[in-house]
PDB file of N, CA and C in Angstrom:
ATOM      1  N   MET A   1       0.979  -0.946   0.041  1.00 94.00           N
ATOM      2  CA  MET A   1       0.201  -0.101  -0.051  1.00 94.00           C
ATOM      3  C   MET A   1       0.974   1.289   0.332  1.00 94.00           C
ATOM      4  N   PRO A   2       0.258   2.156  -0.771  1.00 98.00           N
ATOM      5  CA  PRO A   2       1.122   3.259  -1.191  1.00 98.00           C
ATOM      6  C   PRO A   2       1.003   4.307   0.595  1.00 98.00           C
ATOM      7  N   LYS A   3       2.212   5.058   1.101  1.00 98.00           N
ATOM      8  CA  LYS A   3       2.489   5.564   2.315  1.00 98.00           C
ATOM      9  C   LYS A   3       2.326   7.164   1.751  1.00 98.00           C
ATOM     10  N   ILE A   4       1.535   7.991   2.902  1.00 98.00           N
ATOM     11  CA  ILE A   4       0.964   9.004   2.546  1.00 98.00           C
ATOM     12  C   ILE A   4       1.518   9.736   3.927  1.00 98.00           C
ATOM     13  N   THR A   5       2.146  10.827   3.944  1.00 98.00           N
ATOM     14  CA  THR A   5       2.462  11.690   4.890  1.00 98.00           C
ATOM     15  C   THR A   5       1.260  13.030   4.914  1.00 98.00           C
ATOM     16  N   TYR A   6       0.819  13.367   5.964  1.00 98.00           N
ATOM     17  CA  TYR A   6       0.168  14.652   6.113  1.00 98.00           C
ATOM     18  C   TYR A   6       1.148  15.229   7.379  1.00 98.00           C
ATOM     19  N   ILE A   7       1.558  16.725   7.106  1.00 98.00           N
ATOM     20  CA  ILE A   7       2.046  17.327   8.175  1.00 98.00           C
ATOM     21  C   ILE A   7       1.255  18.328   8.347  1.00 98.00           C
ATOM     22  N   GLU A   8       0.665  18.807   9.750  1.00 97.00           N
ATOM     23  CA  GLU A   8      -0.073  19.671  10.370  1.00 97.00           C
ATOM     24  C   GLU A   8       0.544  20.882  10.233  1.00 97.00           C
ATOM     25  N   HIS A   9       0.008  22.243  10.389  1.00 95.00           N
ATOM     26  CA  HIS A   9       0.401  23.248  10.037  1.00 95.00           C
ATOM     27  C   HIS A   9       1.421  23.535  11.197  1.00 95.00           C
ATOM     28  N   ASP A  10       1.149  23.139  12.529  1.00 97.00           N
ATOM     29  CA  ASP A  10       2.081  23.120  13.432  1.00 97.00           C
ATOM     30  C   ASP A  10       3.766  21.509  13.272  1.00 97.00           C
ATOM     31  N   GLY A  11       3.746  21.479  12.310  1.00 97.00           N
ATOM     32  CA  GLY A  11       4.595  20.025  12.058  1.00 97.00           C
ATOM     33  C   GLY A  11       4.734  18.849  12.290  1.00 97.00           C
ATOM     34  N   THR A  12       3.599  18.077  13.047  1.00 98.00           N
ATOM     35  CA  THR A  12       2.819  16.852  13.339  1.00 98.00           C
ATOM     36  C   THR A  12       2.809  16.318  12.310  1.00 98.00           C
ATOM     37  N   GLU A  13       3.572  15.115  12.111  1.00 98.00           N
ATOM     38  CA  GLU A  13       2.894  14.197  10.717  1.00 98.00           C
ATOM     39  C   GLU A  13       2.720  13.003  11.137  1.00 98.00           C
ATOM     40  N   HIS A  14       1.679  12.905  10.205  1.00 98.00           N
ATOM     41  CA  HIS A  14       0.955  11.611  10.191  1.00 98.00           C
ATOM     42  C   HIS A  14       1.229  10.635   9.044  1.00 98.00           C
ATOM     43  N   THR A  15       1.868   9.462   8.910  1.00 98.00           N
ATOM     44  CA  THR A  15       2.171   8.920   8.034  1.00 98.00           C
ATOM     45  C   THR A  15       1.255   7.642   8.004  1.00 98.00           C
ATOM     46  N   ILE A  16       0.324   7.562   6.627  1.00 98.00           N
ATOM     47  CA  ILE A  16      -0.489   6.356   6.655  1.00 98.00           C
ATOM     48  C   ILE A  16      -0.142   5.147   5.519  1.00 98.00           C
ATOM     49  N   ASP A  17      -0.541   4.132   5.930  1.00 98.00           N
ATOM     50  CA  ASP A  17      -1.031   3.658   4.191  1.00 98.00           C
ATOM     51  C   ASP A  17      -2.553   3.537   3.696  1.00 98.00           C
ATOM     52  N   ALA A  18      -2.243   3.939   2.585  1.00 98.00           N
ATOM     53  CA  ALA A  18      -3.632   4.573   1.833  1.00 98.00           C
ATOM     54  C   ALA A  18      -3.871   3.516   0.964  1.00 98.00           C
ATOM     55  N   GLU A  19      -5.173   2.844   0.589  1.00 96.00           N
ATOM     56  CA  GLU A  19      -5.683   1.937   0.036  1.00 96.00           C
ATOM     57  C   GLU A  19      -5.586   2.598  -1.512  1.00 96.00           C
ATOM     58  N   ALA A  20      -4.838   2.303  -2.987  1.00 97.00           N
ATOM     59  CA  ALA A  20      -4.790   2.588  -4.209  1.00 97.00           C
ATOM     60  C   ALA A  20      -6.061   2.558  -4.324  1.00 97.00           C
ATOM     61  N   GLY A  21      -6.546   3.694  -5.340  1.00 97.00           N
ATOM     62  CA  GLY A  21      -7.756   3.967  -5.718  1.00 97.00           C
ATOM     63  C   GLY A  21      -8.757   4.333  -5.075  1.00 97.00           C
ATOM     64  N   ILE A  22      -8.817   5.041  -3.525  1.00 98.00           N
ATOM     65  CA  ILE A  22      -9.564   6.156  -3.106  1.00 98.00           C
ATOM     66  C   ILE A  22      -8.587   7.705  -3.252  1.00 98.00           C
ATOM     67  N   SER A  23      -9.297   8.339  -2.683  1.00 98.00           N
ATOM     68  CA  SER A  23      -8.715   9.925  -2.827  1.00 98.00           C
ATOM     69  C   SER A  23      -7.453  10.128  -1.256  1.00 98.00           C
ATOM     70  N   VAL A  24      -6.383  10.904  -1.463  1.00 98.00           N
ATOM     71  CA  VAL A  24      -5.862  11.189  -0.617  1.00 98.00           C
ATOM     72  C   VAL A  24      -7.010  12.126   0.479  1.00 98.00           C
ATOM     73  N   MET A  25      -7.991  12.416   0.672  1.00 98.00           N
ATOM     74  CA  MET A  25      -8.741  13.072   1.557  1.00 98.00           C
ATOM     75  C   MET A  25      -9.346  11.897   2.167  1.00 98.00           C
ATOM     76  N   GLU A  26      -9.750  10.444   1.812  1.00 98.00           N
ATOM     77  CA  GLU A  26     -10.440   9.123   2.104  1.00 98.00           C
ATOM     78  C   GLU A  26      -9.502   8.993   2.805  1.00 98.00           C
ATOM     79  N   ALA A  27      -8.364   8.460   2.520  1.00 98.00           N
ATOM     80  CA  ALA A  27      -7.349   8.156   3.351  1.00 98.00           C
ATOM     81  C   ALA A  27      -7.386   8.800   4.716  1.00 98.00           C
ATOM     82  N   ALA A  28      -7.007  10.087   4.535  1.00 98.00           N
ATOM     83  CA  ALA A  28      -6.844  11.077   5.724  1.00 98.00           C
ATOM     84  C   ALA A  28      -8.057  10.856   6.727  1.00 98.00           C
ATOM     85  N   VAL A  29      -9.266  10.720   6.364  1.00 97.00           N
ATOM     86  CA  VAL A  29     -10.583  10.817   6.801  1.00 97.00           C
ATOM     87  C   VAL A  29     -10.439   8.839   7.941  1.00 97.00           C
ATOM     88  N   LYS A  30     -10.622   7.857   6.483  1.00 97.00           N
ATOM     89  CA  LYS A  30     -10.300   6.512   7.361  1.00 97.00           C
ATOM     90  C   LYS A  30      -9.311   6.621   8.608  1.00 97.00           C
ATOM     91  N   ASN A  31      -8.145   7.545   8.377  1.00 97.00           N
ATOM     92  CA  ASN A  31      -6.852   7.356   9.697  1.00 97.00           C
ATOM     93  C   ASN A  31      -7.075   8.602  10.307  1.00 97.00           C
ATOM     94  N   MET A  32      -8.463   9.055  10.501  1.00 96.00           N
ATOM     95  CA  MET A  32      -8.204  10.080  11.458  1.00 96.00           C
ATOM     96  C   MET A  32      -7.204  11.325  11.670  1.00 96.00           C
ATOM     97  N   VAL A  33      -6.987  11.423   9.956  1.00 97.00           N
ATOM     98  CA  VAL A  33      -5.635  12.892  10.227  1.00 97.00           C
ATOM     99  C   VAL A  33      -6.528  14.002  10.776  1.00 97.00           C
ATOM    100  N   PRO A  34      -5.907  15.003  11.522  1.00 96.00           N
ATOM    101  CA  PRO A  34      -6.727  15.874  11.911  1.00 96.00           C
ATOM    102  C   PRO A  34      -6.391  17.041  10.721  1.00 96.00           C
ATOM    103  N   GLY A  35      -7.225  17.731  11.014  1.00 94.00           N
ATOM    104  CA  GLY A  35      -6.944  18.902   9.616  1.00 94.00           C
ATOM    105  C   GLY A  35      -7.891  18.664   8.120  1.00 94.00           C
ATOM    106  N   ILE A  36      -8.098  17.976   7.854  1.00 95.00           N
ATOM    107  CA  ILE A  36      -9.036  17.314   7.022  1.00 95.00           C
ATOM    108  C   ILE A  36     -10.587  17.480   7.162  1.00 95.00           C
ATOM    109  N   ASP A  37     -11.054  18.660   6.999  1.00 93.00           N
ATOM    110  CA  ASP A  37     -12.679  18.143   7.476  1.00 93.00           C
ATOM    111  C   ASP A  37     -13.549  17.454   6.403  1.00 93.00           C
ATOM    112  N   ALA A  38     -13.182  17.663   4.990  1.00 94.00           N
ATOM    113  CA  ALA A  38     -13.864  16.934   3.883  1.00 94.00           C
ATOM    114  C   ALA A  38     -15.951  17.076   4.238  1.00 94.00           C
ATOM    115  N   ASP A  39     -16.342  18.200   4.586  1.00 94.00           N
ATOM    116  CA  ASP A  39     -17.542  18.477   5.013  1.00 94.00           C
ATOM    117  C   ASP A  39     -18.373  18.052   3.746  1.00 94.00           C
ATOM    118  N   CYS A  40     -18.061  18.313   2.727  1.00 93.00           N
ATOM    119  CA  CYS A  40     -18.616  17.489   1.203  1.00 93.00           C
ATOM    120  C   CYS A  40     -18.966  16.276   0.844  1.00 93.00           C
ATOM    121  N   GLY A  41     -17.439  15.321   1.835  1.00 93.00           N
ATOM    122  CA  GLY A  41     -17.739  14.044   1.660  1.00 93.00           C
ATOM    123  C   GLY A  41     -16.951  13.650   0.560  1.00 93.00           C
ATOM    124  N   GLY A  42     -16.304  14.274  -0.238  1.00 93.00           N
ATOM    125  CA  GLY A  42     -15.174  14.703  -1.572  1.00 93.00           C
ATOM    126  C   GLY A  42     -15.684  14.769  -2.816  1.00 93.00           C
ATOM    127  N   ALA A  43     -16.893  15.532  -2.775  1.00 94.00           N
ATOM    128  CA  ALA A  43     -17.819  15.721  -4.175  1.00 94.00           C
ATOM    129  C   ALA A  43     -17.113  16.850  -4.732  1.00 94.00           C
ATOM    130  N   CYS A  44     -15.916  17.290  -4.521  1.00 95.00           N
ATOM    131  CA  CYS A  44     -15.566  18.508  -5.002  1.00 95.00           C
ATOM    132  C   CYS A  44     -16.606  20.014  -4.778  1.00 95.00           C
ATOM    133  N   ALA A  45     -17.169  20.275  -3.947  1.00 94.00           N
ATOM    134  CA  ALA A  45     -17.863  20.945  -3.340  1.00 94.00           C
ATOM    135  C   ALA A  45     -17.393  22.036  -2.490  1.00 94.00           C
ATOM    136  N   CYS A  46     -16.785  22.182  -1.820  1.00 93.00           N
ATOM    137  CA  CYS A  46     -16.276  22.812  -1.189  1.00 93.00           C
ATOM    138  C   CYS A  46     -14.337  22.894  -0.757  1.00 93.00           C
ATOM    139  N   ALA A  47     -14.005  23.344  -0.231  1.00 94.00           N
ATOM    140  CA  ALA A  47     -12.386  23.535  -0.040  1.00 94.00           C
ATOM    141  C   ALA A  47     -12.082  22.977   1.407  1.00 94.00           C
ATOM    142  N   THR A  48     -12.845  22.456   2.441  1.00 96.00           N
ATOM    143  CA  THR A  48     -12.531  21.548   3.625  1.00 96.00           C
ATOM    144  C   THR A  48     -11.680  20.601   3.410  1.00 96.00           C
ATOM    145  N   CYS A  49     -11.078  20.423   2.245  1.00 97.00           N
ATOM    146  CA  CYS A  49      -9.940  19.421   2.140  1.00 97.00           C
ATOM    147  C   CYS A  49      -8.578  19.759   1.665  1.00 97.00           C
ATOM    148  N   HIS A  50      -8.438  21.191   1.728  1.00 97.00           N
ATOM    149  CA  HIS A  50      -7.472  21.817   1.205  1.00 97.00           C
ATOM    150  C   HIS A  50      -5.894  21.505   1.591  1.00 97.00           C
ATOM    151  N   VAL A  51      -5.176  21.129   0.726  1.00 98.00           N
ATOM    152  CA  VAL A  51      -3.586  20.635   0.920  1.00 98.00           C
ATOM    153  C   VAL A  51      -2.462  21.626   0.214  1.00 98.00           C
ATOM    154  N   TYR A  52      -1.623  21.278   0.782  1.00 98.00           N
ATOM    155  CA  TYR A  52      -0.491  21.920  -0.147  1.00 98.00           C
ATOM    156  C   TYR A  52       0.510  20.746  -0.322  1.00 98.00           C
ATOM    157  N   VAL A  53       0.273  20.328  -1.735  1.00 98.00           N
ATOM    158  CA  VAL A  53       1.475  19.122  -2.012  1.00 98.00           C
ATOM    159  C   VAL A  53       2.914  19.540  -2.373  1.00 98.00           C
ATOM    160  N   ASP A  54       3.549  18.442  -1.637  1.00 97.00           N
ATOM    161  CA  ASP A  54       5.349  18.737  -1.610  1.00 97.00           C
ATOM    162  C   ASP A  54       5.631  19.207  -3.156  1.00 97.00           C
ATOM    163  N   GLU A  55       6.850  19.784  -3.335  1.00 96.00           N
ATOM    164  CA  GLU A  55       7.011  20.278  -4.452  1.00 96.00           C
ATOM    165  C   GLU A  55       7.481  19.362  -5.113  1.00 96.00           C
ATOM    166  N   THR A  56       8.438  17.981  -4.693  1.00 96.00           N
ATOM    167  CA  THR A  56       8.513  17.297  -5.203  1.00 96.00           C
ATOM    168  C   THR A  56       7.579  16.245  -6.013  1.00 96.00           C
ATOM    169  N   TRP A  57       6.193  16.305  -5.485  1.00 98.00           N
ATOM    170  CA  TRP A  57       5.442  15.548  -5.670  1.00 98.00           C
ATOM    171  C   TRP A  57       4.013  16.115  -6.519  1.00 98.00           C
ATOM    172  N   ARG A  58       4.318  17.537  -7.052  1.00 97.00           N
ATOM    173  CA  ARG A  58       3.474  18.377  -7.822  1.00 97.00           C
ATOM    174  C   ARG A  58       3.234  17.575  -9.077  1.00 97.00           C
ATOM    175  N   GLU A  59       4.353  17.049  -9.942  1.00 96.00           N
ATOM    176  CA  GLU A  59       3.828  16.603 -11.126  1.00 96.00           C
ATOM    177  C   GLU A  59       3.278  15.303 -11.183  1.00 96.00           C
ATOM    178  N   LYS A  60       3.741  14.221 -10.297  1.00 97.00           N
ATOM    179  CA  LYS A  60       2.927  13.079  -9.928  1.00 97.00           C
ATOM    180  C   LYS A  60       1.445  13.286  -9.932  1.00 97.00           C
ATOM    181  N   THR A  61       0.916  14.232  -8.971  1.00 97.00           N
ATOM    182  CA  THR A  61      -0.353  14.422  -8.596  1.00 97.00           C
ATOM    183  C   THR A  61      -1.279  15.343  -9.545  1.00 97.00           C
ATOM    184  N   GLY A  62      -0.602  15.993 -10.664  1.00 95.00           N
ATOM    185  CA  GLY A  62      -1.182  16.346 -11.602  1.00 95.00           C
ATOM    186  C   GLY A  62      -1.449  17.715 -11.294  1.00 95.00           C
ATOM    187  N   LYS A  63      -2.278  18.164 -12.244  1.00 94.00           N
ATOM    188  CA  LYS A  63      -2.744  19.587 -12.018  1.00 94.00           C
ATOM    189  C   LYS A  63      -4.329  19.543 -11.857  1.00 94.00           C
ATOM    190  N   PRO A  64      -5.082  20.698 -11.042  1.00 95.00           N
ATOM    191  CA  PRO A  64      -6.172  20.631 -10.516  1.00 95.00           C
ATOM    192  C   PRO A  64      -7.042  20.683 -12.028  1.00 95.00           C
ATOM    193  N   GLU A  65      -8.157  19.942 -11.955  1.00 95.00           N
ATOM    194  CA  GLU A  65      -9.210  20.471 -13.269  1.00 95.00           C
ATOM    195  C   GLU A  65      -9.934  21.964 -12.960  1.00 95.00           C
ATOM    196  N   SER A  66     -11.039  21.995 -13.614  1.00 96.00           N
ATOM    197  CA  SER A  66     -11.421  23.463 -13.720  1.00 96.00           C
ATOM    198  C   SER A  66     -12.527  23.531 -12.489  1.00 96.00           C
ATOM    199  N   MET A  67     -13.367  22.554 -12.111  1.00 96.00           N
ATOM    200  CA  MET A  67     -14.324  22.599 -11.153  1.00 96.00           C
ATOM    201  C   MET A  67     -13.328  22.554  -9.756  1.00 96.00           C
ATOM    202  N   GLU A  68     -11.915  21.752  -9.995  1.00 97.00           N
ATOM    203  CA  GLU A  68     -11.277  22.096  -8.466  1.00 97.00           C
ATOM    204  C   GLU A  68     -10.647  23.453  -8.305  1.00 97.00           C
ATOM    205  N   GLU A  69     -10.264  23.771  -9.430  1.00 96.00           N
ATOM    206  CA  GLU A  69      -9.922  25.434  -9.602  1.00 96.00           C
ATOM    207  C   GLU A  69     -10.973  26.385  -8.711  1.00 96.00           C
ATOM    208  N   SER A  70     -12.177  25.921  -9.166  1.00 95.00           N
ATOM    209  CA  SER A  70     -12.936  26.955  -9.150  1.00 95.00           C
ATOM    210  C   SER A  70     -13.133  27.145  -7.262  1.00 95.00           C
ATOM    211  N   MET A  71     -13.140  25.687  -6.493  1.00 95.00           N
ATOM    212  CA  MET A  71     -13.154  25.642  -5.371  1.00 95.00           C
ATOM    213  C   MET A  71     -12.106  25.984  -4.653  1.00 95.00           C
ATOM    214  N   LEU A  72     -11.135  25.873  -5.403  1.00 95.00           N
ATOM    215  CA  LEU A  72      -9.662  26.101  -4.766  1.00 95.00           C
ATOM    216  C   LEU A  72      -9.876  27.989  -4.481  1.00 95.00           C
ATOM    217  N   ASP A  73     -10.601  28.516  -5.027  1.00 93.00           N
ATOM    218  CA  ASP A  73     -11.048  30.228  -4.753  1.00 93.00           C
ATOM    219  C   ASP A  73     -11.440  30.218  -3.213  1.00 93.00           C
ATOM    220  N   PHE A  74     -12.144  29.136  -2.930  1.00 91.00           N
ATOM    221  CA  PHE A  74     -12.854  29.477  -1.429  1.00 91.00           C
ATOM    222  C   PHE A  74     -11.929  29.027  -0.310  1.00 91.00           C
ATOM    223  N   ALA A  75     -10.248  28.404  -0.631  1.00 92.00           N
ATOM    224  CA  ALA A  75      -9.618  27.839   0.385  1.00 92.00           C
ATOM    225  C   ALA A  75      -9.024  29.031   0.867  1.00 92.00           C
ATOM    226  N   ALA A  76      -8.477  28.810   2.302  1.00 86.00           N
ATOM    227  CA  ALA A  76      -8.042  30.196   3.206  1.00 86.00           C
ATOM    228  C   ALA A  76      -6.404  29.684   2.512  1.00 86.00           C
ATOM    229  N   GLU A  77      -5.758  31.031   2.601  1.00 91.00           N
ATOM    230  CA  GLU A  77      -4.061  30.537   2.413  1.00 91.00           C
ATOM    231  C   GLU A  77      -3.718  29.815   1.368  1.00 91.00           C
ATOM    232  N   GLN A  78      -4.357  30.011   0.153  1.00 94.00           N
ATOM    233  CA  GLN A  78      -4.510  29.472  -1.230  1.00 94.00           C
ATOM    234  C   GLN A  78      -2.935  29.551  -1.635  1.00 94.00           C
ATOM    235  N   LYS A  79      -2.102  28.778  -2.766  1.00 96.00           N
ATOM    236  CA  LYS A  79      -0.827  29.411  -2.753  1.00 96.00           C
ATOM    237  C   LYS A  79      -0.788  27.863  -4.144  1.00 96.00           C
ATOM    238  N   GLU A  80       0.508  28.153  -4.751  1.00 95.00           N
ATOM    239  CA  GLU A  80       0.671  27.342  -6.171  1.00 95.00           C
ATOM    240  C   GLU A  80       0.446  26.264  -6.165  1.00 95.00           C
ATOM    241  N   ASN A  81       1.223  25.418  -4.837  1.00 97.00           N
ATOM    242  CA  ASN A  81       0.307  23.856  -5.166  1.00 97.00           C
ATOM    243  C   ASN A  81      -0.559  23.638  -4.309  1.00 97.00           C
ATOM    244  N   SER A  82      -1.333  24.048  -4.161  1.00 97.00           N
ATOM    245  CA  SER A  82      -3.068  24.056  -3.798  1.00 97.00           C
ATOM    246  C   SER A  82      -3.805  23.322  -4.105  1.00 97.00           C
ATOM    247  N   ARG A  83      -3.953  22.021  -3.765  1.00 98.00           N
ATOM    248  CA  ARG A  83      -5.030  21.097  -4.127  1.00 98.00           C
ATOM    249  C   ARG A  83      -6.211  20.590  -3.093  1.00 98.00           C
ATOM    250  N   LEU A  84      -7.068  20.323  -3.661  1.00 98.00           N
ATOM    251  CA  LEU A  84      -8.143  19.711  -3.132  1.00 98.00           C
ATOM    252  C   LEU A  84      -7.893  18.068  -3.015  1.00 98.00           C
ATOM    253  N   SER A  85      -7.590  17.617  -1.617  1.00 98.00           N
ATOM    254  CA  SER A  85      -7.048  16.390  -1.239  1.00 98.00           C
ATOM    255  C   SER A  85      -8.261  15.390  -1.977  1.00 98.00           C
ATOM    256  N   CYS A  86      -9.637  15.772  -2.189  1.00 98.00           N
ATOM    257  CA  CYS A  86     -10.479  14.557  -2.536  1.00 98.00           C
ATOM    258  C   CYS A  86     -10.293  14.411  -4.222  1.00 98.00           C
ATOM    259  N   GLN A  87      -9.383  15.231  -5.154  1.00 98.00           N
ATOM    260  CA  GLN A  87      -8.805  15.135  -5.809  1.00 98.00           C
ATOM    261  C   GLN A  87      -8.022  14.677  -6.728  1.00 98.00           C
ATOM    262  N   ILE A  88      -7.392  14.025  -5.481  1.00 98.00           N
ATOM    263  CA  ILE A  88      -6.137  13.172  -5.860  1.00 98.00           C
ATOM    264  C   ILE A  88      -5.968  11.885  -5.594  1.00 98.00           C
ATOM    265  N   LYS A  89      -6.106  10.975  -6.286  1.00 98.00           N
ATOM    266  CA  LYS A  89      -6.508   9.621  -6.120  1.00 98.00           C
ATOM    267  C   LYS A  89      -4.963   8.586  -5.947  1.00 98.00           C
ATOM    268  N   VAL A  90      -5.278   7.939  -5.007  1.00 98.00           N
ATOM    269  CA  VAL A  90      -4.155   7.441  -4.573  1.00 98.00           C
ATOM    270  C   VAL A  90      -3.668   6.127  -5.674  1.00 98.00           C
ATOM    271  N   SER A  91      -2.285   6.435  -5.551  1.00 97.00           N
ATOM    272  CA  SER A  91      -1.857   5.167  -6.557  1.00 97.00           C
ATOM    273  C   SER A  91      -0.575   4.800  -6.290  1.00 97.00           C
ATOM    274  N   ASP A  92       0.327   3.744  -6.667  1.00 97.00           N
ATOM    275  CA  ASP A  92       1.486   3.092  -6.370  1.00 97.00           C
ATOM    276  C   ASP A  92       2.118   4.169  -6.413  1.00 97.00           C
ATOM    277  N   THR A  93       2.119   5.100  -7.650  1.00 97.00           N
ATOM    278  CA  THR A  93       2.974   5.897  -7.965  1.00 97.00           C
ATOM    279  C   THR A  93       2.904   7.030  -6.867  1.00 97.00           C
ATOM    280  N   LEU A  94       1.840   6.947  -6.182  1.00 98.00           N
ATOM    281  CA  LEU A  94       2.529   7.988  -5.139  1.00 98.00           C
ATOM    282  C   LEU A  94       2.793   7.596  -3.622  1.00 98.00           C
ATOM    283  N   ASP A  95       3.401   6.455  -3.609  1.00 98.00           N
ATOM    284  CA  ASP A  95       4.167   5.687  -2.755  1.00 98.00           C
ATOM    285  C   ASP A  95       5.176   7.178  -2.071  1.00 98.00           C
ATOM    286  N   GLY A  96       4.475   7.075  -0.982  1.00 98.00           N
ATOM    287  CA  GLY A  96       6.136   8.595  -0.419  1.00 98.00           C
ATOM    288  C   GLY A  96       5.273   9.981  -0.528  1.00 98.00           C
ATOM    289  N   LEU A  97       4.028  10.367  -1.315  1.00 98.00           N
ATOM    290  CA  LEU A  97       3.448  11.755  -0.764  1.00 98.00           C
ATOM    291  C   LEU A  97       3.209  12.183  -0.169  1.00 98.00           C
ATOM    292  N   VAL A  98       3.876  13.421   0.025  1.00 98.00           N
ATOM    293  CA  VAL A  98       3.668  14.747   1.365  1.00 98.00           C
ATOM    294  C   VAL A  98       2.867  15.354   0.666  1.00 98.00           C
ATOM    295  N   VAL A  99       2.075  15.915   1.876  1.00 98.00           N
ATOM    296  CA  VAL A  99       0.975  16.645   1.569  1.00 98.00           C
ATOM    297  C   VAL A  99       0.763  17.279   3.185  1.00 98.00           C
ATOM    298  N   ARG A 100       0.775  18.798   2.864  1.00 98.00           N
ATOM    299  CA  ARG A 100       0.900  19.377   4.262  1.00 98.00           C
ATOM    300  C   ARG A 100      -0.460  20.504   4.212  1.00 98.00           C
ATOM    301  N   LEU A 101      -0.840  20.367   5.554  1.00 97.00           N
ATOM    302  CA  LEU A 101      -2.332  20.970   5.663  1.00 97.00           C
ATOM    303  C   LEU A 101      -2.310  22.546   6.117  1.00 97.00           C
ATOM    304  N   PRO A 102      -2.954  23.434   5.594  1.00 96.00           N
ATOM    305  CA  PRO A 102      -3.142  25.143   6.236  1.00 96.00           C
ATOM    306  C   PRO A 102      -3.597  24.990   7.648  1.00 96.00           C
ATOM    307  N   GLU A 103      -3.635  26.027   8.333  1.00 93.00           N
ATOM    308  CA  GLU A 103      -3.750  26.237   9.591  1.00 93.00           C
ATOM    309  C   GLU A 103      -5.510  25.753  10.152  1.00 93.00           C
ATOM    310  N   PHE A 104      -5.970  26.537   8.535  1.00 90.00           N
ATOM    311  CA  PHE A 104      -7.535  26.210   8.764  1.00 90.00           C
ATOM    312  C   PHE A 104      -7.942  25.808   7.641  1.00 90.00           C
ATOM    313  N   GLN A 105      -9.190  24.899   7.546  1.00 90.00           N
ATOM    314  CA  GLN A 105      -9.707  24.663   6.340  1.00 90.00           C
ATOM    315  C   GLN A 105     -10.653  25.884   5.896  1.00 90.00           C
ATOM    316  N   GLY A 106     -11.077  26.660   4.622  1.00 70.00           N
ATOM    317  CA  GLY A 106     -12.169  27.113   4.080  1.00 70.00           C
ATOM    318  C   GLY A 106     -12.826  27.076   3.950  1.00 70.00           C
TER     319      GLY A 106
END
């Protein structure tokens, strides 16, 4: 199983085994990672699963689609590497993925 590391805004790390095929958000929720609210349940209808993708992983996670970009406008502290974790699918190529969590979800 791919490993994903979620880093809270205070530096606390949570490394979990994530099932391939689910989203980075679903993996966080299933493993009770704090800082991912996921209010819409992964429907790309809010920005409460906002993460910052580590620079070394940006190419592998891809670019946001237009719907995700629209929702990111609601994210607090949006950056160039901002993504909605509900839109990143876990795969073996993402083994070792590192995402950072904002201090507040939008």
